[in-house]
Short mmCIF file of C-alpha atoms in Angstrom, two decimals:
data_model
loop_
_atom_site.label_atom_id
_atom_site.label_comp_id
_atom_site.label_asym_id
_atom_site.label_seq_id
_atom_site.Cartn_x
_atom_site.Cartn_y
_atom_site.Cartn_z
CA MET A 1 13.65 9.60 -6.75
CA THR A 2 15.16 9.39 -10.20
CA ARG A 3 17.74 6.91 -8.97
CA LEU A 4 15.04 4.60 -7.63
CA ARG A 5 13.13 4.76 -10.91
CA GLU A 6 16.30 3.97 -12.83
CA LEU A 7 17.03 0.97 -10.61
CA LYS A 8 13.47 -0.29 -10.98
CA ALA A 9 13.57 0.08 -14.78
CA ARG A 10 16.89 -1.74 -14.93
CA ALA A 11 15.63 -4.55 -12.70
CA PHE A 12 12.47 -4.96 -14.78
CA ARG A 13 14.54 -5.69 -17.87
CA LYS A 14 15.24 -9.08 -16.26
CA PRO A 15 12.29 -11.39 -17.02
CA LYS A 16 12.51 -13.24 -13.68
CA VAL A 17 12.44 -10.00 -11.70
CA LYS A 18 9.52 -8.63 -13.71
CA ALA A 19 7.59 -11.91 -13.34
CA ALA A 20 8.14 -11.94 -9.56
CA TYR A 21 6.95 -8.33 -9.32
CA ASP A 22 3.88 -9.04 -11.44
CA VAL A 23 2.82 -11.81 -9.04
CA LEU A 24 2.88 -9.30 -6.17
CA GLU A 25 1.59 -6.29 -8.11
CA ASP A 26 -1.79 -6.18 -6.36
CA GLU A 27 -0.15 -6.30 -2.93
CA TYR A 28 2.16 -3.43 -3.88
CA ALA A 29 -0.80 -1.44 -5.21
CA LEU A 30 -2.72 -2.00 -1.98
CA ALA A 31 0.26 -0.98 0.14
CA GLY A 32 0.65 2.17 -1.96
CA ALA A 33 -3.03 3.02 -1.59
CA LEU A 34 -2.81 2.62 2.20
CA ILE A 35 0.22 4.91 2.36
CA ASP A 36 -1.51 7.50 0.16
CA ALA A 37 -4.68 7.44 2.25
CA ARG A 38 -2.73 7.91 5.49
CA ALA A 39 -0.66 10.71 3.97
CA LYS A 40 -3.75 12.51 2.66
CA ALA A 41 -5.25 12.27 6.15
CA ARG A 42 -1.98 13.78 7.44
CA PHE A 43 -1.49 11.08 10.05
CA THR A 44 1.71 9.50 11.20
CA GLN A 45 1.76 5.74 11.48
CA SER A 46 1.53 6.16 15.25
CA GLU A 47 -1.52 8.42 15.03
CA LEU A 48 -3.28 6.06 12.66
CA ALA A 49 -2.44 3.11 14.90
CA ARG A 50 -3.94 4.91 17.90
CA ARG A 51 -7.13 5.63 15.96
CA MET A 52 -7.36 1.99 14.86
CA GLY A 53 -6.52 0.53 18.26
CA THR A 54 -3.35 -1.16 17.05
CA THR A 55 0.39 -0.56 17.03
CA GLN A 56 2.64 1.53 14.82
CA SER A 57 4.51 -1.62 13.83
CA ALA A 58 1.25 -3.19 12.59
CA ILE A 59 0.66 -0.14 10.38
CA ALA A 60 4.24 -0.36 9.11
CA ARG A 61 3.69 -4.02 8.17
CA LEU A 62 0.50 -3.14 6.28
CA GLU A 63 2.23 -0.34 4.41
CA SER A 64 5.23 -2.49 3.55
CA GLY A 65 3.10 -5.17 1.95
CA ARG A 66 4.50 -7.79 4.34
CA ALA A 67 1.04 -8.38 5.76
CA VAL A 68 -2.15 -8.80 3.74
CA PRO A 69 -4.93 -7.13 5.71
CA SER A 70 -8.30 -8.71 6.40
CA GLY A 71 -11.48 -7.04 5.27
CA ALA A 72 -12.14 -5.94 8.85
CA THR A 73 -8.70 -4.29 9.03
CA LEU A 74 -9.29 -2.48 5.74
CA LEU A 75 -12.62 -1.20 7.04
CA LYS A 76 -10.99 0.05 10.27
CA PHE A 77 -8.21 1.67 8.26
CA ALA A 78 -10.66 3.42 5.93
CA LYS A 79 -12.78 4.68 8.82
CA ALA A 80 -9.71 5.95 10.69
CA VAL A 81 -8.54 8.02 7.69
CA GLY A 82 -12.04 9.24 6.85
CA ARG A 83 -12.39 7.22 3.64
CA ARG A 84 -14.64 4.47 2.27
CA LEU A 85 -13.70 1.26 0.54
CA GLU A 86 -14.74 1.24 -3.09
CA GLU A 87 -15.09 -1.43 -5.73
CA HIS A 88 -12.13 -1.54 -8.08
CA LYS A 89 -13.31 0.01 -11.36
CA THR A 90 -11.60 -2.52 -13.63
CA TRP A 91 -13.07 -5.64 -12.04
CA PRO A 92 -15.51 -7.45 -14.31
CA GLY A 93 -19.15 -7.72 -13.35
#
């Protein structure tokens, strides 16, 4: 893992790379949260897909950040892993 962190730190020293990452930061955070929730539930992508009535490749796309899930998909995902969607604590209002 250290190597990956070093590469990321080096890449972020370039303003264009950092700016591009910042634009997608929320998508990366969502993908990371989905991966964490599945891992905590101890499901494989295939098991989660079966529970959601979808395919393993659809789960892989969600976890990669290549696909932005709908609210309905997030609700199905949360239910399948035994979690609830929560309001983000730093949102105003």
